């Protein structure tokens, strides 16, 4: 059976946001077009890698000789979005794998988010992972992509403060105990 594809081409809104307090936040990738809103859960590190990947693609395009596309170096002010996620946040699936690409025919960044795969049975070599039931595919223009990456970096950085000695996150409800970094006597 073919998966359900939640496709958003030039969505009204595409953001990473969180639900919960630092240290217990759940990260969501959310796309909206009109009244259609899709939210998928992902890890903090996946969010950070997605933002870094988008910036990398856009920076590469900016430096390519003869590139016909206008790629902004920074984020256009009119595209900044600091609003919370659209409520209610209903998780469609938890992201296992994402792909990121560039479509030169439409001058858009293309993001695909696939759910955690059903693992093959290690005892049965003929058992293969099943095809996902659904996936999220979002296509956004370069200005929106810059805004997405900027917001995402800010959301990731807004977590728990880091310990100045060990660099690990601290927790507001319990004391932080750390050892000295490996390179100090």
mmCIF file with all atom_site columns, C-alpha atoms in Angstrom:
data_model
loop_
_atom_site.group_PDB
_atom_site.id
_atom_site.type_symbol
_atom_site.label_atom_id
_atom_site.label_alt_id
_atom_site.label_comp_id
_atom_site.label_asym_id
_atom_site.label_entity_id
_atom_site.label_seq_id
_atom_site.pdbx_PDB_ins_code
_atom_site.Cartn_x
_atom_site.Cartn_y
_atom_site.Cartn_z
_atom_site.occupancy
_atom_site.B_iso_or_equiv
_atom_site.pdbx_formal_charge
_atom_site.auth_seq_id
_atom_site.auth_comp_id
_atom_site.auth_asym_id
_atom_site.auth_atom_id
_atom_site.pdbx_PDB_model_num
ATOM 1   C CA . UNK A 1 1   ? 0.000  0.000   0.000   1.00 0.00 ? 1   UNK A CA 1
ATOM 2   C CA . UNK A 1 2   ? 1.318  3.475   -0.862  1.00 0.00 ? 2   UNK A CA 1
ATOM 3   C CA . UNK A 1 3   ? 2.068  5.806   2.031   1.00 0.00 ? 3   UNK A CA 1
ATOM 4   C CA . UNK A 1 4   ? -0.033 8.867   2.778   1.00 0.00 ? 4   UNK A CA 1
ATOM 5   C CA . UNK A 1 5   ? 2.026  11.864  1.682   1.00 0.00 ? 5   UNK A CA 1
ATOM 6   C CA . UNK A 1 6   ? 1.437  15.082  3.595   1.00 0.00 ? 6   UNK A CA 1
ATOM 7   C CA . UNK A 1 7   ? 2.658  17.437  0.873   1.00 0.00 ? 7   UNK A CA 1
ATOM 8   C CA . UNK A 1 8   ? 3.164  21.171  1.347   1.00 0.00 ? 8   UNK A CA 1
ATOM 9   C CA . UNK A 1 9   ? 4.362  23.210  -1.629  1.00 0.00 ? 9   UNK A CA 1
ATOM 10  C CA . UNK A 1 10  ? 5.021  26.838  -0.560  1.00 0.00 ? 10  UNK A CA 1
ATOM 11  C CA . UNK A 1 11  ? 3.209  26.368  2.784   1.00 0.00 ? 11  UNK A CA 1
ATOM 12  C CA . UNK A 1 12  ? 1.769  29.337  4.675   1.00 0.00 ? 12  UNK A CA 1
ATOM 13  C CA . UNK A 1 13  ? 3.995  28.354  7.596   1.00 0.00 ? 13  UNK A CA 1
ATOM 14  C CA . UNK A 1 14  ? 6.779  25.833  8.191   1.00 0.00 ? 14  UNK A CA 1
ATOM 15  C CA . UNK A 1 15  ? 8.565  25.856  11.553  1.00 0.00 ? 15  UNK A CA 1
ATOM 16  C CA . UNK A 1 16  ? 10.258 23.883  14.282  1.00 0.00 ? 16  UNK A CA 1
ATOM 17  C CA . UNK A 1 17  ? 8.782  24.472  17.711  1.00 0.00 ? 17  UNK A CA 1
ATOM 18  C CA . UNK A 1 18  ? 8.593  22.816  21.095  1.00 0.00 ? 18  UNK A CA 1
ATOM 19  C CA . UNK A 1 19  ? 6.068  21.759  23.686  1.00 0.00 ? 19  UNK A CA 1
ATOM 20  C CA . UNK A 1 20  ? 7.178  21.552  27.316  1.00 0.00 ? 20  UNK A CA 1
ATOM 21  C CA . UNK A 1 21  ? 9.837  23.074  29.514  1.00 0.00 ? 21  UNK A CA 1
ATOM 22  C CA . UNK A 1 22  ? 13.599 22.997  28.792  1.00 0.00 ? 22  UNK A CA 1
ATOM 23  C CA . UNK A 1 23  ? 14.903 19.601  29.781  1.00 0.00 ? 23  UNK A CA 1
ATOM 24  C CA . UNK A 1 24  ? 11.566 17.979  28.983  1.00 0.00 ? 24  UNK A CA 1
ATOM 25  C CA . UNK A 1 25  ? 10.733 19.547  25.622  1.00 0.00 ? 25  UNK A CA 1
ATOM 26  C CA . UNK A 1 26  ? 9.342  17.693  22.645  1.00 0.00 ? 26  UNK A CA 1
ATOM 27  C CA . UNK A 1 27  ? 10.437 19.135  19.298  1.00 0.00 ? 27  UNK A CA 1
ATOM 28  C CA . UNK A 1 28  ? 7.980  19.309  16.414  1.00 0.00 ? 28  UNK A CA 1
ATOM 29  C CA . UNK A 1 29  ? 8.271  20.049  12.716  1.00 0.00 ? 29  UNK A CA 1
ATOM 30  C CA . UNK A 1 30  ? 5.005  21.739  11.715  1.00 0.00 ? 30  UNK A CA 1
ATOM 31  C CA . UNK A 1 31  ? 3.661  22.709  8.302   1.00 0.00 ? 31  UNK A CA 1
ATOM 32  C CA . UNK A 1 32  ? 0.466  24.638  7.592   1.00 0.00 ? 32  UNK A CA 1
ATOM 33  C CA . UNK A 1 33  ? -1.404 25.551  4.423   1.00 0.00 ? 33  UNK A CA 1
ATOM 34  C CA . UNK A 1 34  ? -4.817 27.087  4.987   1.00 0.00 ? 34  UNK A CA 1
ATOM 35  C CA . UNK A 1 35  ? -6.570 24.927  7.580   1.00 0.00 ? 35  UNK A CA 1
ATOM 36  C CA . UNK A 1 36  ? -4.329 21.891  6.965   1.00 0.00 ? 36  UNK A CA 1
ATOM 37  C CA . UNK A 1 37  ? -1.749 21.531  9.762   1.00 0.00 ? 37  UNK A CA 1
ATOM 38  C CA . UNK A 1 38  ? 0.635  18.584  10.117  1.00 0.00 ? 38  UNK A CA 1
ATOM 39  C CA . UNK A 1 39  ? 2.986  18.159  13.098  1.00 0.00 ? 39  UNK A CA 1
ATOM 40  C CA . UNK A 1 40  ? 5.648  15.475  13.388  1.00 0.00 ? 40  UNK A CA 1
ATOM 41  C CA . UNK A 1 41  ? 7.887  14.907  16.413  1.00 0.00 ? 41  UNK A CA 1
ATOM 42  C CA . UNK A 1 42  ? 11.654 14.893  16.028  1.00 0.00 ? 42  UNK A CA 1
ATOM 43  C CA . UNK A 1 43  ? 14.762 15.023  18.161  1.00 0.00 ? 43  UNK A CA 1
ATOM 44  C CA . UNK A 1 44  ? 16.564 18.221  19.108  1.00 0.00 ? 44  UNK A CA 1
ATOM 45  C CA . UNK A 1 45  ? 19.652 17.063  17.213  1.00 0.00 ? 45  UNK A CA 1
ATOM 46  C CA . UNK A 1 46  ? 17.593 16.346  14.093  1.00 0.00 ? 46  UNK A CA 1
ATOM 47  C CA . UNK A 1 47  ? 16.280 19.919  14.285  1.00 0.00 ? 47  UNK A CA 1
ATOM 48  C CA . UNK A 1 48  ? 19.803 21.321  14.570  1.00 0.00 ? 48  UNK A CA 1
ATOM 49  C CA . UNK A 1 49  ? 21.073 19.178  11.686  1.00 0.00 ? 49  UNK A CA 1
ATOM 50  C CA . UNK A 1 50  ? 18.163 20.214  9.473   1.00 0.00 ? 50  UNK A CA 1
ATOM 51  C CA . UNK A 1 51  ? 18.882 23.914  10.070  1.00 0.00 ? 51  UNK A CA 1
ATOM 52  C CA . UNK A 1 52  ? 22.599 23.394  9.422   1.00 0.00 ? 52  UNK A CA 1
ATOM 53  C CA . UNK A 1 53  ? 21.858 21.432  6.246   1.00 0.00 ? 53  UNK A CA 1
ATOM 54  C CA . UNK A 1 54  ? 19.560 24.137  4.898   1.00 0.00 ? 54  UNK A CA 1
ATOM 55  C CA . UNK A 1 55  ? 22.147 26.837  5.597   1.00 0.00 ? 55  UNK A CA 1
ATOM 56  C CA . UNK A 1 56  ? 24.832 24.702  3.927   1.00 0.00 ? 56  UNK A CA 1
ATOM 57  C CA . UNK A 1 57  ? 22.793 24.250  0.742   1.00 0.00 ? 57  UNK A CA 1
ATOM 58  C CA . UNK A 1 58  ? 21.926 27.957  0.573   1.00 0.00 ? 58  UNK A CA 1
ATOM 59  C CA . UNK A 1 59  ? 25.520 29.035  1.266   1.00 0.00 ? 59  UNK A CA 1
ATOM 60  C CA . UNK A 1 60  ? 26.766 26.683  -1.465  1.00 0.00 ? 60  UNK A CA 1
ATOM 61  C CA . UNK A 1 61  ? 24.266 28.142  -3.929  1.00 0.00 ? 61  UNK A CA 1
ATOM 62  C CA . UNK A 1 62  ? 25.394 31.685  -3.058  1.00 0.00 ? 62  UNK A CA 1
ATOM 63  C CA . UNK A 1 63  ? 29.014 30.860  -3.873  1.00 0.00 ? 63  UNK A CA 1
ATOM 64  C CA . UNK A 1 64  ? 28.412 28.928  -7.101  1.00 0.00 ? 64  UNK A CA 1
ATOM 65  C CA . UNK A 1 65  ? 29.692 30.730  -10.139 1.00 0.00 ? 65  UNK A CA 1
ATOM 66  C CA . UNK A 1 66  ? 26.874 31.503  -12.566 1.00 0.00 ? 66  UNK A CA 1
ATOM 67  C CA . UNK A 1 67  ? 24.125 30.600  -10.099 1.00 0.00 ? 67  UNK A CA 1
ATOM 68  C CA . UNK A 1 68  ? 20.894 32.067  -11.560 1.00 0.00 ? 68  UNK A CA 1
ATOM 69  C CA . UNK A 1 69  ? 19.046 32.023  -8.219  1.00 0.00 ? 69  UNK A CA 1
ATOM 70  C CA . UNK A 1 70  ? 18.956 34.914  -5.774  1.00 0.00 ? 70  UNK A CA 1
ATOM 71  C CA . UNK A 1 71  ? 19.808 33.427  -2.392  1.00 0.00 ? 71  UNK A CA 1
ATOM 72  C CA . UNK A 1 72  ? 19.725 35.842  0.531   1.00 0.00 ? 72  UNK A CA 1
ATOM 73  C CA . UNK A 1 73  ? 22.719 35.827  2.845   1.00 0.00 ? 73  UNK A CA 1
ATOM 74  C CA . UNK A 1 74  ? 20.543 36.656  5.862   1.00 0.00 ? 74  UNK A CA 1
ATOM 75  C CA . UNK A 1 75  ? 16.929 36.268  6.841   1.00 0.00 ? 75  UNK A CA 1
ATOM 76  C CA . UNK A 1 76  ? 14.449 38.751  5.358   1.00 0.00 ? 76  UNK A CA 1
ATOM 77  C CA . UNK A 1 77  ? 12.734 40.561  8.277   1.00 0.00 ? 77  UNK A CA 1
ATOM 78  C CA . UNK A 1 78  ? 9.248  40.020  6.839   1.00 0.00 ? 78  UNK A CA 1
ATOM 79  C CA . UNK A 1 79  ? 9.753  36.232  7.043   1.00 0.00 ? 79  UNK A CA 1
ATOM 80  C CA . UNK A 1 80  ? 10.734 36.086  10.726  1.00 0.00 ? 80  UNK A CA 1
ATOM 81  C CA . UNK A 1 81  ? 8.340  33.935  12.764  1.00 0.00 ? 81  UNK A CA 1
ATOM 82  C CA . UNK A 1 82  ? 8.592  33.789  16.556  1.00 0.00 ? 82  UNK A CA 1
ATOM 83  C CA . UNK A 1 83  ? 5.037  32.604  17.194  1.00 0.00 ? 83  UNK A CA 1
ATOM 84  C CA . UNK A 1 84  ? 4.331  29.354  19.047  1.00 0.00 ? 84  UNK A CA 1
ATOM 85  C CA . UNK A 1 85  ? 3.279  26.215  17.210  1.00 0.00 ? 85  UNK A CA 1
ATOM 86  C CA . UNK A 1 86  ? -0.288 26.157  15.899  1.00 0.00 ? 86  UNK A CA 1
ATOM 87  C CA . UNK A 1 87  ? -2.501 24.487  18.495  1.00 0.00 ? 87  UNK A CA 1
ATOM 88  C CA . UNK A 1 88  ? -3.544 21.866  19.072  1.00 0.00 ? 88  UNK A CA 1
ATOM 89  C CA . UNK A 1 89  ? -0.308 20.029  18.309  1.00 0.00 ? 89  UNK A CA 1
ATOM 90  C CA . UNK A 1 90  ? -1.310 16.542  17.157  1.00 0.00 ? 90  UNK A CA 1
ATOM 91  C CA . UNK A 1 91  ? 1.678  14.278  16.460  1.00 0.00 ? 91  UNK A CA 1
ATOM 92  C CA . UNK A 1 92  ? 1.247  12.405  13.171  1.00 0.00 ? 92  UNK A CA 1
ATOM 93  C CA . UNK A 1 93  ? 4.437  10.370  13.660  1.00 0.00 ? 93  UNK A CA 1
ATOM 94  C CA . UNK A 1 94  ? 7.947  10.490  15.128  1.00 0.00 ? 94  UNK A CA 1
ATOM 95  C CA . UNK A 1 95  ? 10.615 11.255  12.528  1.00 0.00 ? 95  UNK A CA 1
ATOM 96  C CA . UNK A 1 96  ? 13.219 8.581   12.013  1.00 0.00 ? 96  UNK A CA 1
ATOM 97  C CA . UNK A 1 97  ? 14.937 9.845   8.876   1.00 0.00 ? 97  UNK A CA 1
ATOM 98  C CA . UNK A 1 98  ? 14.946 13.052  6.871   1.00 0.00 ? 98  UNK A CA 1
ATOM 99  C CA . UNK A 1 99  ? 16.207 13.947  3.444   1.00 0.00 ? 99  UNK A CA 1
ATOM 100 C CA . UNK A 1 100 ? 17.097 17.427  2.295   1.00 0.00 ? 100 UNK A CA 1
ATOM 101 C CA . UNK A 1 101 ? 17.582 18.644  -1.234  1.00 0.00 ? 101 UNK A CA 1
ATOM 102 C CA . UNK A 1 102 ? 17.416 21.456  -3.756  1.00 0.00 ? 102 UNK A CA 1
ATOM 103 C CA . UNK A 1 103 ? 14.995 21.570  -6.683  1.00 0.00 ? 103 UNK A CA 1
ATOM 104 C CA . UNK A 1 104 ? 16.471 23.933  -9.313  1.00 0.00 ? 104 UNK A CA 1
ATOM 105 C CA . UNK A 1 105 ? 13.316 23.741  -11.458 1.00 0.00 ? 105 UNK A CA 1
ATOM 106 C CA . UNK A 1 106 ? 11.324 25.547  -8.739  1.00 0.00 ? 106 UNK A CA 1
ATOM 107 C CA . UNK A 1 107 ? 14.191 27.160  -6.751  1.00 0.00 ? 107 UNK A CA 1
ATOM 108 C CA . UNK A 1 108 ? 13.000 25.443  -3.580  1.00 0.00 ? 108 UNK A CA 1
ATOM 109 C CA . UNK A 1 109 ? 14.497 23.541  -0.686  1.00 0.00 ? 109 UNK A CA 1
ATOM 110 C CA . UNK A 1 110 ? 12.806 20.137  -0.371  1.00 0.00 ? 110 UNK A CA 1
ATOM 111 C CA . UNK A 1 111 ? 12.498 18.420  3.020   1.00 0.00 ? 111 UNK A CA 1
ATOM 112 C CA . UNK A 1 112 ? 11.182 14.881  3.437   1.00 0.00 ? 112 UNK A CA 1
ATOM 113 C CA . UNK A 1 113 ? 10.498 13.472  6.900   1.00 0.00 ? 113 UNK A CA 1
ATOM 114 C CA . UNK A 1 114 ? 9.874  9.758   7.264   1.00 0.00 ? 114 UNK A CA 1
ATOM 115 C CA . UNK A 1 115 ? 8.675  7.984   10.406  1.00 0.00 ? 115 UNK A CA 1
ATOM 116 C CA . UNK A 1 116 ? 10.813 5.687   12.490  1.00 0.00 ? 116 UNK A CA 1
ATOM 117 C CA . UNK A 1 117 ? 11.108 2.518   10.441  1.00 0.00 ? 117 UNK A CA 1
ATOM 118 C CA . UNK A 1 118 ? 9.763  -0.783  11.557  1.00 0.00 ? 118 UNK A CA 1
ATOM 119 C CA . UNK A 1 119 ? 12.960 -2.730  11.968  1.00 0.00 ? 119 UNK A CA 1
ATOM 120 C CA . UNK A 1 120 ? 13.498 -5.998  10.154  1.00 0.00 ? 120 UNK A CA 1
ATOM 121 C CA . UNK A 1 121 ? 13.609 -9.129  12.287  1.00 0.00 ? 121 UNK A CA 1
ATOM 122 C CA . UNK A 1 122 ? 17.313 -9.902  12.779  1.00 0.00 ? 122 UNK A CA 1
ATOM 123 C CA . UNK A 1 123 ? 16.547 -13.632 13.066  1.00 0.00 ? 123 UNK A CA 1
ATOM 124 C CA . UNK A 1 124 ? 14.752 -13.683 9.706   1.00 0.00 ? 124 UNK A CA 1
ATOM 125 C CA . UNK A 1 125 ? 17.015 -12.526 6.837   1.00 0.00 ? 125 UNK A CA 1
ATOM 126 C CA . UNK A 1 126 ? 14.008 -12.351 4.488   1.00 0.00 ? 126 UNK A CA 1
ATOM 127 C CA . UNK A 1 127 ? 12.114 -9.952  6.747   1.00 0.00 ? 127 UNK A CA 1
ATOM 128 C CA . UNK A 1 128 ? 12.597 -6.420  5.396   1.00 0.00 ? 128 UNK A CA 1
ATOM 129 C CA . UNK A 1 129 ? 11.581 -3.112  6.965   1.00 0.00 ? 129 UNK A CA 1
ATOM 130 C CA . UNK A 1 130 ? 8.055  -2.147  6.017   1.00 0.00 ? 130 UNK A CA 1
ATOM 131 C CA . UNK A 1 131 ? 7.216  0.858   3.869   1.00 0.00 ? 131 UNK A CA 1
ATOM 132 C CA . UNK A 1 132 ? 6.146  3.857   5.979   1.00 0.00 ? 132 UNK A CA 1
ATOM 133 C CA . UNK A 1 133 ? 2.428  4.510   6.390   1.00 0.00 ? 133 UNK A CA 1
ATOM 134 C CA . UNK A 1 134 ? 2.917  8.242   5.888   1.00 0.00 ? 134 UNK A CA 1
ATOM 135 C CA . UNK A 1 135 ? 5.549  10.897  5.241   1.00 0.00 ? 135 UNK A CA 1
ATOM 136 C CA . UNK A 1 136 ? 5.865  14.664  5.225   1.00 0.00 ? 136 UNK A CA 1
ATOM 137 C CA . UNK A 1 137 ? 7.191  16.482  2.143   1.00 0.00 ? 137 UNK A CA 1
ATOM 138 C CA . UNK A 1 138 ? 7.676  20.256  2.302   1.00 0.00 ? 138 UNK A CA 1
ATOM 139 C CA . UNK A 1 139 ? 8.964  22.552  -0.436  1.00 0.00 ? 139 UNK A CA 1
ATOM 140 C CA . UNK A 1 140 ? 9.967  26.085  0.584   1.00 0.00 ? 140 UNK A CA 1
ATOM 141 C CA . UNK A 1 141 ? 11.571 29.030  -1.228  1.00 0.00 ? 141 UNK A CA 1
ATOM 142 C CA . UNK A 1 142 ? 15.043 30.252  -0.253  1.00 0.00 ? 142 UNK A CA 1
ATOM 143 C CA . UNK A 1 143 ? 13.935 33.219  1.889   1.00 0.00 ? 143 UNK A CA 1
ATOM 144 C CA . UNK A 1 144 ? 11.581 31.025  3.909   1.00 0.00 ? 144 UNK A CA 1
ATOM 145 C CA . UNK A 1 145 ? 14.352 28.446  4.219   1.00 0.00 ? 145 UNK A CA 1
ATOM 146 C CA . UNK A 1 146 ? 16.699 31.062  5.746   1.00 0.00 ? 146 UNK A CA 1
ATOM 147 C CA . UNK A 1 147 ? 13.959 32.094  8.181   1.00 0.00 ? 147 UNK A CA 1
ATOM 148 C CA . UNK A 1 148 ? 13.284 28.457  9.078   1.00 0.00 ? 148 UNK A CA 1
ATOM 149 C CA . UNK A 1 149 ? 16.968 27.794  9.802   1.00 0.00 ? 149 UNK A CA 1
ATOM 150 C CA . UNK A 1 150 ? 17.337 30.954  11.927  1.00 0.00 ? 150 UNK A CA 1
ATOM 151 C CA . UNK A 1 151 ? 14.273 30.146  14.031  1.00 0.00 ? 151 UNK A CA 1
ATOM 152 C CA . UNK A 1 152 ? 15.323 26.517  14.425  1.00 0.00 ? 152 UNK A CA 1
ATOM 153 C CA . UNK A 1 153 ? 18.813 27.461  15.662  1.00 0.00 ? 153 UNK A CA 1
ATOM 154 C CA . UNK A 1 154 ? 17.204 29.788  18.224  1.00 0.00 ? 154 UNK A CA 1
ATOM 155 C CA . UNK A 1 155 ? 14.785 27.104  19.441  1.00 0.00 ? 155 UNK A CA 1
ATOM 156 C CA . UNK A 1 156 ? 17.605 24.562  19.805  1.00 0.00 ? 156 UNK A CA 1
ATOM 157 C CA . UNK A 1 157 ? 19.778 27.075  21.689  1.00 0.00 ? 157 UNK A CA 1
ATOM 158 C CA . UNK A 1 158 ? 16.935 27.977  24.074  1.00 0.00 ? 158 UNK A CA 1
ATOM 159 C CA . UNK A 1 159 ? 17.311 24.758  26.029  1.00 0.00 ? 159 UNK A CA 1
ATOM 160 C CA . UNK A 1 160 ? 18.801 24.229  29.451  1.00 0.00 ? 160 UNK A CA 1
ATOM 161 C CA . UNK A 1 161 ? 21.900 26.279  30.277  1.00 0.00 ? 161 UNK A CA 1
ATOM 162 C CA . UNK A 1 162 ? 25.250 24.523  29.905  1.00 0.00 ? 162 UNK A CA 1
ATOM 163 C CA . UNK A 1 163 ? 27.601 23.930  32.809  1.00 0.00 ? 163 UNK A CA 1
ATOM 164 C CA . UNK A 1 164 ? 30.682 26.162  32.360  1.00 0.00 ? 164 UNK A CA 1
ATOM 165 C CA . UNK A 1 165 ? 32.978 23.339  33.549  1.00 0.00 ? 165 UNK A CA 1
ATOM 166 C CA . UNK A 1 166 ? 31.829 20.248  31.691  1.00 0.00 ? 166 UNK A CA 1
ATOM 167 C CA . UNK A 1 167 ? 29.596 21.713  28.989  1.00 0.00 ? 167 UNK A CA 1
ATOM 168 C CA . UNK A 1 168 ? 26.694 19.387  29.835  1.00 0.00 ? 168 UNK A CA 1
ATOM 169 C CA . UNK A 1 169 ? 23.153 20.771  30.257  1.00 0.00 ? 169 UNK A CA 1
ATOM 170 C CA . UNK A 1 170 ? 22.043 21.531  33.798  1.00 0.00 ? 170 UNK A CA 1
ATOM 171 C CA . UNK A 1 171 ? 18.629 20.554  35.156  1.00 0.00 ? 171 UNK A CA 1
ATOM 172 C CA . UNK A 1 172 ? 16.508 23.071  37.088  1.00 0.00 ? 172 UNK A CA 1
ATOM 173 C CA . UNK A 1 173 ? 15.014 20.457  39.449  1.00 0.00 ? 173 UNK A CA 1
ATOM 174 C CA . UNK A 1 174 ? 18.192 18.767  40.655  1.00 0.00 ? 174 UNK A CA 1
ATOM 175 C CA . UNK A 1 175 ? 21.761 19.766  41.468  1.00 0.00 ? 175 UNK A CA 1
ATOM 176 C CA . UNK A 1 176 ? 24.322 19.394  38.705  1.00 0.00 ? 176 UNK A CA 1
ATOM 177 C CA . UNK A 1 177 ? 27.397 17.301  39.477  1.00 0.00 ? 177 UNK A CA 1
ATOM 178 C CA . UNK A 1 178 ? 30.180 17.110  36.956  1.00 0.00 ? 178 UNK A CA 1
ATOM 179 C CA . UNK A 1 179 ? 33.776 16.095  36.675  1.00 0.00 ? 179 UNK A CA 1
ATOM 180 C CA . UNK A 1 180 ? 36.518 18.164  35.152  1.00 0.00 ? 180 UNK A CA 1
ATOM 181 C CA . UNK A 1 181 ? 36.933 17.943  31.403  1.00 0.00 ? 181 UNK A CA 1
ATOM 182 C CA . UNK A 1 182 ? 39.387 15.248  30.268  1.00 0.00 ? 182 UNK A CA 1
ATOM 183 C CA . UNK A 1 183 ? 42.036 17.731  29.127  1.00 0.00 ? 183 UNK A CA 1
ATOM 184 C CA . UNK A 1 184 ? 42.363 19.499  32.520  1.00 0.00 ? 184 UNK A CA 1
ATOM 185 C CA . UNK A 1 185 ? 44.647 18.206  35.317  1.00 0.00 ? 185 UNK A CA 1
#
